[in-house]
Short mmCIF file of C-alpha atoms and ligand atoms in Angstrom, two decimals:
data_model
loop_
_atom_site.label_atom_id
_atom_site.label_comp_id
_atom_site.label_asym_id
_atom_site.label_seq_id
_atom_site.Cartn_x
_atom_site.Cartn_y
_atom_site.Cartn_z
CA MET B 1 234.39 234.15 75.62
CA SER B 2 232.85 235.30 78.92
CA ALA B 3 231.83 232.70 81.50
CA ALA B 4 228.18 233.35 80.66
CA THR B 5 228.74 232.80 76.92
CA THR B 6 230.64 229.61 77.68
CA ALA B 7 227.83 228.31 79.88
CA LEU B 8 225.22 229.10 77.22
CA ALA B 9 227.34 227.42 74.54
CA ALA B 10 227.66 224.31 76.74
CA LEU B 11 223.87 224.22 77.21
CA ALA B 12 223.41 224.57 73.45
CA GLU B 13 225.75 221.62 72.84
CA ALA B 14 223.95 219.57 75.51
CA ALA B 15 220.53 220.34 74.00
CA VAL B 16 221.65 219.34 70.52
CA ALA B 17 223.34 216.15 71.76
CA GLY B 18 220.37 215.21 73.98
CA PHE B 19 217.95 215.85 71.13
CA GLY B 20 219.97 213.53 68.85
CA ARG B 21 220.16 210.80 71.49
CA THR B 22 216.45 210.98 72.28
CA PHE B 23 214.89 211.46 68.86
CA GLY B 24 217.53 209.88 66.58
CA ARG B 25 217.90 212.92 64.31
CA PRO B 26 219.40 216.42 64.55
CA PRO B 27 217.34 219.45 65.66
CA THR B 28 216.56 222.18 63.14
CA SER B 29 216.38 225.13 65.54
CA LEU B 30 217.62 226.18 68.97
CA TRP B 31 216.09 228.61 71.48
CA SER B 32 216.99 230.04 74.87
CA ALA B 33 215.26 231.83 77.73
CA PRO B 34 216.93 233.18 80.87
CA GLY B 35 215.94 232.98 84.51
CA ARG B 36 215.26 236.21 86.37
CA VAL B 37 216.05 237.98 89.59
CA ASN B 38 213.59 240.50 90.94
CA LEU B 39 215.51 243.59 92.07
CA ILE B 40 212.47 244.92 93.94
CA GLY B 41 208.65 244.76 93.86
CA GLU B 42 207.54 241.50 95.48
CA HIS B 43 203.94 240.23 95.47
CA THR B 44 202.94 243.46 93.76
CA ASP B 45 202.34 241.98 90.28
CA TYR B 46 199.02 240.25 91.02
CA ASN B 47 197.93 243.43 92.82
CA ASP B 48 198.25 245.39 89.54
CA GLY B 49 201.34 247.14 90.92
CA PHE B 50 204.97 247.70 89.88
CA VAL B 51 207.93 245.31 89.62
CA LEU B 52 211.58 245.78 88.64
CA PRO B 53 213.09 242.41 87.66
CA PHE B 54 216.00 241.59 85.35
CA ALA B 55 216.87 238.56 83.23
CA ILE B 56 220.01 236.70 84.35
CA ASP B 57 222.85 234.79 82.71
CA ARG B 58 221.34 231.38 83.55
CA HIS B 59 219.28 229.74 80.84
CA THR B 60 216.94 227.07 79.64
CA VAL B 61 217.89 225.99 76.11
CA MET B 62 215.56 224.05 73.83
CA ALA B 63 216.38 222.16 70.63
CA ALA B 64 213.45 221.62 68.25
CA ALA B 65 212.51 219.97 64.97
CA PRO B 66 209.14 219.67 63.22
CA ARG B 67 207.14 216.44 62.86
CA GLY B 68 204.53 215.60 60.25
CA ASP B 69 201.89 214.14 62.56
CA ARG B 70 200.69 217.07 64.73
CA ARG B 71 202.07 215.43 67.84
CA ILE B 72 204.35 217.05 70.40
CA ARG B 73 207.12 215.02 72.02
CA VAL B 74 208.95 216.91 74.74
CA ALA B 75 211.95 215.61 76.60
CA SER B 76 214.03 216.97 79.45
CA VAL B 77 216.63 215.97 81.97
CA PHE B 78 215.19 218.08 84.82
CA ALA B 79 215.34 214.99 87.02
CA ASP B 80 218.42 212.76 87.33
CA GLY B 81 218.79 209.87 84.92
CA PRO B 82 217.71 209.47 81.29
CA ALA B 83 215.54 212.06 79.58
CA ASP B 84 211.87 211.91 80.45
CA VAL B 85 209.80 212.00 77.23
CA VAL B 86 206.14 213.05 77.19
CA GLU B 87 203.98 212.82 74.09
CA ALA B 88 200.63 214.41 73.21
CA ALA B 89 198.55 215.24 70.13
CA ILE B 90 198.26 219.04 69.72
CA ASP B 91 194.46 218.86 69.72
CA ASP B 92 194.35 216.89 72.97
CA ILE B 93 196.48 219.25 75.07
CA ALA B 94 194.45 220.83 77.89
CA PRO B 95 194.99 221.62 81.59
CA ALA B 96 193.22 218.39 82.53
CA THR B 97 195.49 216.23 80.33
CA VAL B 98 198.91 217.56 81.43
CA ASP B 99 200.77 217.02 84.67
CA GLY B 100 204.24 217.10 86.21
CA TRP B 101 206.95 219.18 84.53
CA SER B 102 205.39 218.76 81.08
CA ALA B 103 202.48 220.98 82.20
CA TYR B 104 204.84 223.94 81.58
CA PRO B 105 205.78 223.32 77.91
CA LEU B 106 202.49 221.68 76.90
CA GLY B 107 200.47 224.24 78.87
CA VAL B 108 202.01 226.99 76.74
CA ILE B 109 200.71 225.35 73.54
CA TRP B 110 197.21 225.17 75.00
CA ALA B 111 197.45 228.77 76.31
CA ALA B 112 198.55 230.08 72.88
CA GLY B 113 195.35 228.62 71.44
CA ARG B 114 193.32 230.20 74.24
CA LEU B 115 194.81 233.62 73.46
CA GLY B 116 193.89 233.42 69.79
CA ALA B 117 196.51 231.32 67.99
CA ASP B 118 195.09 229.23 65.17
CA LEU B 119 196.71 225.86 65.82
CA ALA B 120 194.82 224.01 63.05
CA ALA B 121 197.80 224.09 60.70
CA ALA B 122 200.54 223.77 63.37
CA ALA B 123 203.12 221.07 62.63
CA GLY B 124 204.03 218.60 65.35
CA LEU B 125 207.31 219.19 67.18
CA ASP B 126 210.04 217.26 68.94
CA LEU B 127 211.48 219.37 71.76
CA TYR B 128 214.42 218.78 74.09
CA LEU B 129 215.12 221.06 77.07
CA VAL B 130 218.20 221.57 79.24
CA SER B 131 218.75 224.23 81.90
CA ASP B 132 221.25 225.64 84.38
CA ILE B 133 218.64 227.64 86.32
CA PRO B 134 218.28 226.03 89.74
CA ILE B 135 214.74 224.68 90.25
CA GLY B 136 212.73 225.95 93.22
CA ALA B 137 215.26 228.72 93.96
CA GLY B 138 212.93 231.60 93.09
CA LEU B 139 214.86 232.35 89.88
CA SER B 140 211.96 231.53 87.52
CA SER B 141 213.07 228.23 86.06
CA SER B 142 209.39 227.69 85.21
CA ALA B 143 208.94 231.01 83.38
CA ALA B 144 212.07 230.18 81.37
CA ILE B 145 210.47 226.94 80.13
CA GLU B 146 207.27 228.78 79.28
CA ALA B 147 209.15 231.54 77.44
CA VAL B 148 211.42 229.25 75.46
CA VAL B 149 208.43 227.26 74.19
CA ALA B 150 206.40 230.42 73.55
CA ILE B 151 209.03 232.14 71.39
CA ALA B 152 209.74 228.92 69.49
CA ILE B 153 206.13 228.13 68.58
CA ASP B 154 205.48 231.81 67.83
CA GLU B 155 208.18 231.77 65.16
CA LEU B 156 207.91 228.16 63.94
CA TRP B 157 204.12 228.32 63.64
CA GLY B 158 204.04 231.96 62.45
CA LEU B 159 201.68 233.05 65.26
CA GLY B 160 202.77 236.71 65.15
CA PHE B 161 202.37 237.51 68.86
CA ASP B 162 204.33 240.35 70.48
CA ARG B 163 206.44 239.66 73.55
CA SER B 164 203.95 241.02 75.99
CA THR B 165 201.30 238.63 74.63
CA LEU B 166 203.82 235.77 74.85
CA ALA B 167 204.26 236.69 78.52
CA ARG B 168 200.48 236.48 79.00
CA ILE B 169 200.50 233.07 77.32
CA GLY B 170 203.18 231.90 79.77
CA ARG B 171 201.21 233.19 82.75
CA LEU B 172 198.01 231.53 81.54
CA ALA B 173 199.87 228.21 81.24
CA GLU B 174 201.25 228.64 84.76
CA ASN B 175 197.85 229.62 86.23
CA GLU B 176 195.67 227.07 84.47
CA ALA B 177 197.86 224.16 83.36
CA VAL B 178 200.31 224.14 86.30
CA GLY B 179 197.79 225.53 88.77
CA ALA B 180 200.02 228.22 90.36
CA PRO B 181 198.13 231.51 90.87
CA THR B 182 201.15 233.68 89.98
CA GLY B 183 201.32 237.12 88.36
CA ILE B 184 202.92 238.33 85.12
CA MET B 185 206.33 239.41 86.44
CA ASP B 186 208.46 236.36 85.70
CA GLN B 187 207.32 235.78 82.14
CA SER B 188 207.72 239.50 81.37
CA ALA B 189 211.23 239.62 82.81
CA VAL B 190 212.50 236.63 80.87
CA LEU B 191 210.94 237.77 77.59
CA LEU B 192 211.69 241.50 77.83
CA GLY B 193 215.03 241.62 79.66
CA GLU B 194 217.93 243.63 78.25
CA THR B 195 221.66 243.56 78.93
CA ASP B 196 222.79 245.59 81.99
CA SER B 197 219.20 246.66 82.66
CA ALA B 198 216.11 245.90 84.67
CA VAL B 199 212.56 246.05 83.33
CA LEU B 200 210.05 248.32 85.07
CA LEU B 201 206.65 246.76 84.50
CA ASP B 202 203.33 248.35 85.31
CA CYS B 203 201.33 245.18 85.91
CA ARG B 204 198.01 246.95 85.31
CA SER B 205 198.70 248.49 81.89
CA LEU B 206 201.50 246.00 81.05
CA VAL B 207 203.55 248.98 79.84
CA THR B 208 207.26 248.29 80.31
CA GLN B 209 210.31 250.49 80.49
CA VAL B 210 213.93 249.39 80.33
CA VAL B 211 215.88 250.84 83.26
CA PRO B 212 219.70 250.79 82.90
CA LEU B 213 221.36 249.53 86.08
CA GLY B 214 224.90 250.80 85.54
CA LEU B 215 226.38 248.24 87.95
CA ALA B 216 229.78 247.90 86.25
CA ASP B 217 230.42 251.67 86.29
CA GLU B 218 230.24 251.60 90.08
CA GLN B 219 232.18 248.32 90.51
CA LEU B 220 228.97 246.76 91.82
CA THR B 221 227.45 243.37 91.18
CA ILE B 222 224.50 241.25 92.30
CA VAL B 223 225.18 238.06 94.24
CA VAL B 224 222.50 235.42 94.68
CA THR B 225 222.46 233.18 97.73
CA ASP B 226 220.27 230.19 96.94
CA THR B 227 219.29 228.85 100.36
CA ARG B 228 218.24 225.56 98.74
CA VAL B 229 215.07 225.70 100.78
CA SER B 230 212.71 224.74 97.99
CA HIS B 231 209.37 226.47 97.46
CA ALA B 232 206.31 225.65 95.33
CA HIS B 233 203.73 228.27 94.40
CA ALA B 234 200.96 225.89 93.34
CA THR B 235 200.31 225.17 97.00
CA GLY B 236 200.22 226.90 100.35
CA GLY B 237 201.47 230.30 101.37
CA TYR B 238 201.63 232.02 97.99
CA ALA B 239 197.92 231.47 97.31
CA ALA B 240 197.08 232.47 100.89
CA ARG B 241 198.94 235.78 100.49
CA ARG B 242 197.12 236.45 97.26
CA ALA B 243 193.79 235.75 98.95
CA SER B 244 194.65 238.17 101.81
CA CYS B 245 195.40 240.91 99.28
CA GLU B 246 192.09 240.33 97.52
CA LYS B 247 190.28 240.40 100.86
CA GLY B 248 191.98 243.70 101.81
CA ALA B 249 191.07 245.29 98.48
CA ALA B 250 187.45 244.11 98.77
CA ILE B 251 186.99 245.45 102.31
CA LEU B 252 188.59 248.77 101.37
CA GLY B 253 186.42 249.01 98.24
CA VAL B 254 189.16 249.25 95.60
CA PRO B 255 189.63 247.09 92.46
CA SER B 256 193.12 246.14 93.62
CA LEU B 257 195.74 247.21 96.16
CA ARG B 258 197.41 249.24 93.40
CA ASP B 259 194.64 251.77 93.97
CA LEU B 260 195.82 252.57 97.51
CA THR B 261 198.61 254.95 98.58
CA VAL B 262 200.42 255.31 101.88
CA ASP B 263 197.88 258.00 102.79
CA ASP B 264 195.18 255.29 102.80
CA LEU B 265 197.01 253.19 105.38
CA ALA B 266 195.45 254.89 108.41
CA ARG B 267 191.98 254.03 107.15
CA ALA B 268 193.17 250.53 106.22
CA SER B 269 194.44 249.98 109.75
CA ALA B 270 191.07 251.01 111.19
CA GLU B 271 189.05 248.78 108.86
CA LEU B 272 191.17 245.62 108.55
CA ASP B 273 192.21 242.92 110.98
CA ASP B 274 195.88 243.18 111.93
CA GLU B 275 197.12 240.43 109.63
CA THR B 276 195.29 241.67 106.54
CA PHE B 277 196.45 245.20 107.32
CA ARG B 278 200.08 244.12 107.38
CA ARG B 279 199.68 242.28 104.06
CA VAL B 280 198.17 245.44 102.55
CA ARG B 281 200.87 247.68 104.05
CA HIS B 282 203.56 245.55 102.44
CA VAL B 283 202.05 245.85 98.98
CA VAL B 284 201.34 249.57 99.24
CA THR B 285 204.81 250.47 100.54
CA GLU B 286 206.51 248.03 98.13
CA ASN B 287 204.91 249.76 95.13
CA ASP B 288 206.35 253.03 96.44
CA ARG B 289 209.76 251.45 96.88
CA VAL B 290 209.82 250.21 93.28
CA LEU B 291 209.14 253.69 91.92
CA ALA B 292 211.66 255.23 94.34
CA THR B 293 214.26 252.68 93.22
CA VAL B 294 213.77 253.63 89.57
CA GLU B 295 214.11 257.32 90.45
CA ARG B 296 217.28 256.76 92.44
CA LEU B 297 218.81 254.58 89.75
CA ARG B 298 218.26 257.40 87.29
CA ASP B 299 219.35 260.25 89.54
CA ALA B 300 222.13 258.73 91.62
CA GLY B 301 222.94 255.23 90.34
CA PRO B 302 222.77 251.78 91.93
CA GLY B 303 224.88 252.73 94.96
CA ALA B 304 221.89 254.77 96.19
CA ILE B 305 219.23 252.03 96.33
CA GLY B 306 220.52 249.97 99.27
CA GLU B 307 218.12 251.22 101.91
CA LEU B 308 215.15 250.51 99.64
CA LEU B 309 216.29 246.90 99.16
CA ASP B 310 216.76 246.56 102.92
CA ALA B 311 213.34 248.06 103.67
CA SER B 312 211.76 245.69 101.16
CA HIS B 313 213.21 242.71 102.98
CA SER B 314 212.00 243.92 106.38
CA SER B 315 208.54 244.43 104.95
CA MET B 316 208.47 240.89 103.52
CA ARG B 317 209.79 239.43 106.76
CA ASP B 318 207.57 241.33 109.20
CA ASP B 319 204.43 242.40 107.30
CA PHE B 320 204.02 239.89 104.47
CA GLU B 321 205.68 237.05 106.43
CA ILE B 322 207.12 235.18 103.46
CA SER B 323 210.74 234.94 104.56
CA VAL B 324 212.36 231.92 106.25
CA PRO B 325 215.28 231.84 108.74
CA GLU B 326 217.76 230.89 105.99
CA LEU B 327 216.77 233.94 103.91
CA ASP B 328 216.95 236.26 106.91
CA LEU B 329 220.39 234.88 107.71
CA ALA B 330 221.62 235.34 104.12
CA VAL B 331 220.42 238.96 104.17
CA GLU B 332 222.00 239.65 107.56
CA VAL B 333 225.33 238.15 106.49
CA ALA B 334 225.36 240.21 103.28
CA ARG B 335 224.86 243.40 105.26
CA ARG B 336 227.57 242.41 107.72
CA VAL B 337 230.03 241.84 104.86
CA GLY B 338 229.27 245.33 103.54
CA ALA B 339 226.56 244.92 100.89
CA VAL B 340 224.93 248.14 99.68
CA GLY B 341 221.57 246.38 100.23
CA SER B 342 220.09 242.90 100.39
CA ARG B 343 216.70 241.23 100.26
CA MET B 344 214.99 237.96 99.51
CA THR B 345 213.84 237.74 95.89
CA GLY B 346 210.89 235.94 94.31
CA GLY B 347 207.80 234.46 95.88
CA GLY B 348 209.36 233.54 99.23
CA PHE B 349 208.93 230.58 101.61
CA GLY B 350 212.42 229.52 100.53
CA GLY B 351 214.45 230.28 97.43
CA ALA B 352 217.13 232.93 97.15
CA SER B 353 218.30 236.29 98.44
CA ILE B 354 220.19 238.93 96.48
CA ALA B 355 222.94 241.24 97.65
CA LEU B 356 224.00 244.39 95.81
CA ILE B 357 227.69 244.48 96.63
CA ARG B 358 231.11 245.70 95.50
CA ARG B 359 232.79 243.20 93.19
CA SER B 360 235.80 242.99 95.51
CA LEU B 361 233.50 241.61 98.25
CA VAL B 362 232.06 238.68 96.28
CA GLU B 363 234.53 236.11 97.59
CA PRO B 364 234.37 237.33 101.21
CA LEU B 365 230.56 237.17 100.92
CA ARG B 366 230.61 233.61 99.61
CA GLN B 367 232.85 232.50 102.47
CA ALA B 368 230.79 234.34 105.08
CA GLN B 369 227.54 232.78 103.80
CA GLU B 370 229.01 229.29 103.81
CA GLN B 371 230.37 229.72 107.33
CA ALA B 372 227.19 231.27 108.71
CA PHE B 373 224.96 228.58 107.20
CA ALA B 374 227.21 225.82 108.54
CA ALA B 375 227.31 227.42 112.00
CA SER B 376 223.49 227.62 112.06
CA GLY B 377 223.12 223.98 111.00
CA HIS B 378 221.56 224.90 107.63
CA ARG B 379 222.22 223.11 104.36
CA ALA B 380 225.14 224.67 102.43
CA PRO B 381 223.87 227.51 100.21
CA GLU B 382 224.82 228.12 96.57
CA VAL B 383 226.36 231.57 96.24
CA PHE B 384 226.88 233.02 92.76
CA GLU B 385 227.00 236.28 90.82
CA VAL B 386 224.33 237.07 88.26
CA VAL B 387 224.67 239.43 85.31
CA PRO B 388 221.62 241.38 84.01
CA SER B 389 221.18 239.85 80.56
CA ALA B 390 219.09 239.79 77.39
CA GLY B 391 215.71 238.07 77.27
CA ALA B 392 214.65 234.95 75.39
CA GLY B 393 215.80 234.49 71.80
CA ARG B 394 216.82 232.16 69.01
CA LEU B 395 220.34 230.72 69.05
CA ALA B 396 222.51 229.60 66.17
CA LEU B 397 222.74 225.81 65.97
CA PRO B 398 226.30 224.83 66.92
CA GLY B 399 228.29 224.55 63.70
CA ALA B 400 225.36 225.83 61.61
CA LEU B 401 227.01 229.02 60.45
CA PRO B 402 230.71 228.88 59.58
CA GLY B 403 232.57 231.16 61.96
CA SER B 404 229.70 231.65 64.43
CA LEU B 405 230.06 230.81 68.09
CA PRO B 406 227.80 228.04 69.33
CA GLY B 407 225.13 229.59 71.48
CA GLU B 408 225.56 233.06 70.01
CA GLU B 409 222.27 234.88 69.80
CA THR B 410 221.18 235.61 66.24
CA ALA B 411 217.67 236.99 66.59
CA ARG B 412 215.32 238.43 69.18
C1 LIG X 1 206.56 234.41 92.02
C2 LIG X 1 205.46 234.65 91.00
C3 LIG X 1 205.44 236.09 90.51
C4 LIG X 1 205.44 237.07 91.68
C5 LIG X 1 206.52 236.69 92.70
C6 LIG X 1 206.44 237.54 93.95
O1 LIG X 1 207.81 234.55 91.41
O2 LIG X 1 205.63 233.79 89.89
O3 LIG X 1 204.32 236.29 89.68
O4 LIG X 1 204.17 237.13 92.29
O5 LIG X 1 206.44 235.33 93.09
O6 LIG X 1 206.77 238.83 93.65
#
């Protein structure tokens, strides 16, 4: 068994055991959704642009069983201590009635109804969630909760949505129930990811394309450095960046920044204040970098995309101003150790960086990050490899099928 399969099997066991402890009966189904890393294309999704994320081998796993009373009980151990259990009647779930972490799973049920699901005949559910995706690290722990609930209710309640609609349901929950004005990237990545591949998503048409990464063929891997500087997108800088982009598009007379090319930047610089111009320049050049990355992956392989990753980081640091000293340090250290390319990933203001690097340099990179963070007086980072993995799916219940491995995926 690979390390990733072992970790998923352990989560499956923990979800089943936690479900039994909390609800006093065994679960009848088991579901998983991964976290994601964005290879490139940051803050482009809500500007109708392009993103290139991939699902990773870190997961949220959910055990479930139906109830006869149209109530949802959802439990998790996201905080330390005993499982936190939240209960609500299906008909009462609405953005105004949910808060805290349960806004993610319950928000999805509300959002499914908003996007056309007929919930009148939906059975109640007991749900129990466990996860090994670090929270607040920019690896989409929240989208994983949304996706795992979305695929489960879609199948258990026979809703018949496709994956791209399930992604929209997750985003609606995040926007309205959680109150974070995020785009569609994270939910799409965790629902549509494929092994050894990234997903190119056109955030205007929602058309997706699977882009093979071919990392193993070139002895390359992706290493995440979680700075453990925690971010939250429901408040602060994320919303401010989104507002700047909308302001830039309005002044320049386009529906969204997707409608601008680098040739429009001279006009943009004449018409916009300096700060708005730099926000716009980031988005316009980042869209170009995503498409260039896809082209280079196809024509020359992952060894050829380093300068695009590096340029993306500089643009986020200098133009979009969403990096923090810990992220800049992690990127600098990765380059010093010999990474092909490195950049912060996710919404910014904390979270994680990625480095595309030769496998033989993973341990030297970990040591260099730990030393550099200690020398700068920063909290110790978490440094780990991620493997581009399959998206959300149903798991076999441990022991359910003779001869099957616990945690083995049985359906998509
Ligand atoms: C967060 C959001 C995404 C996206 C990224 C930045 O992860 O959830 O929708 O905007 O930030 O690229």
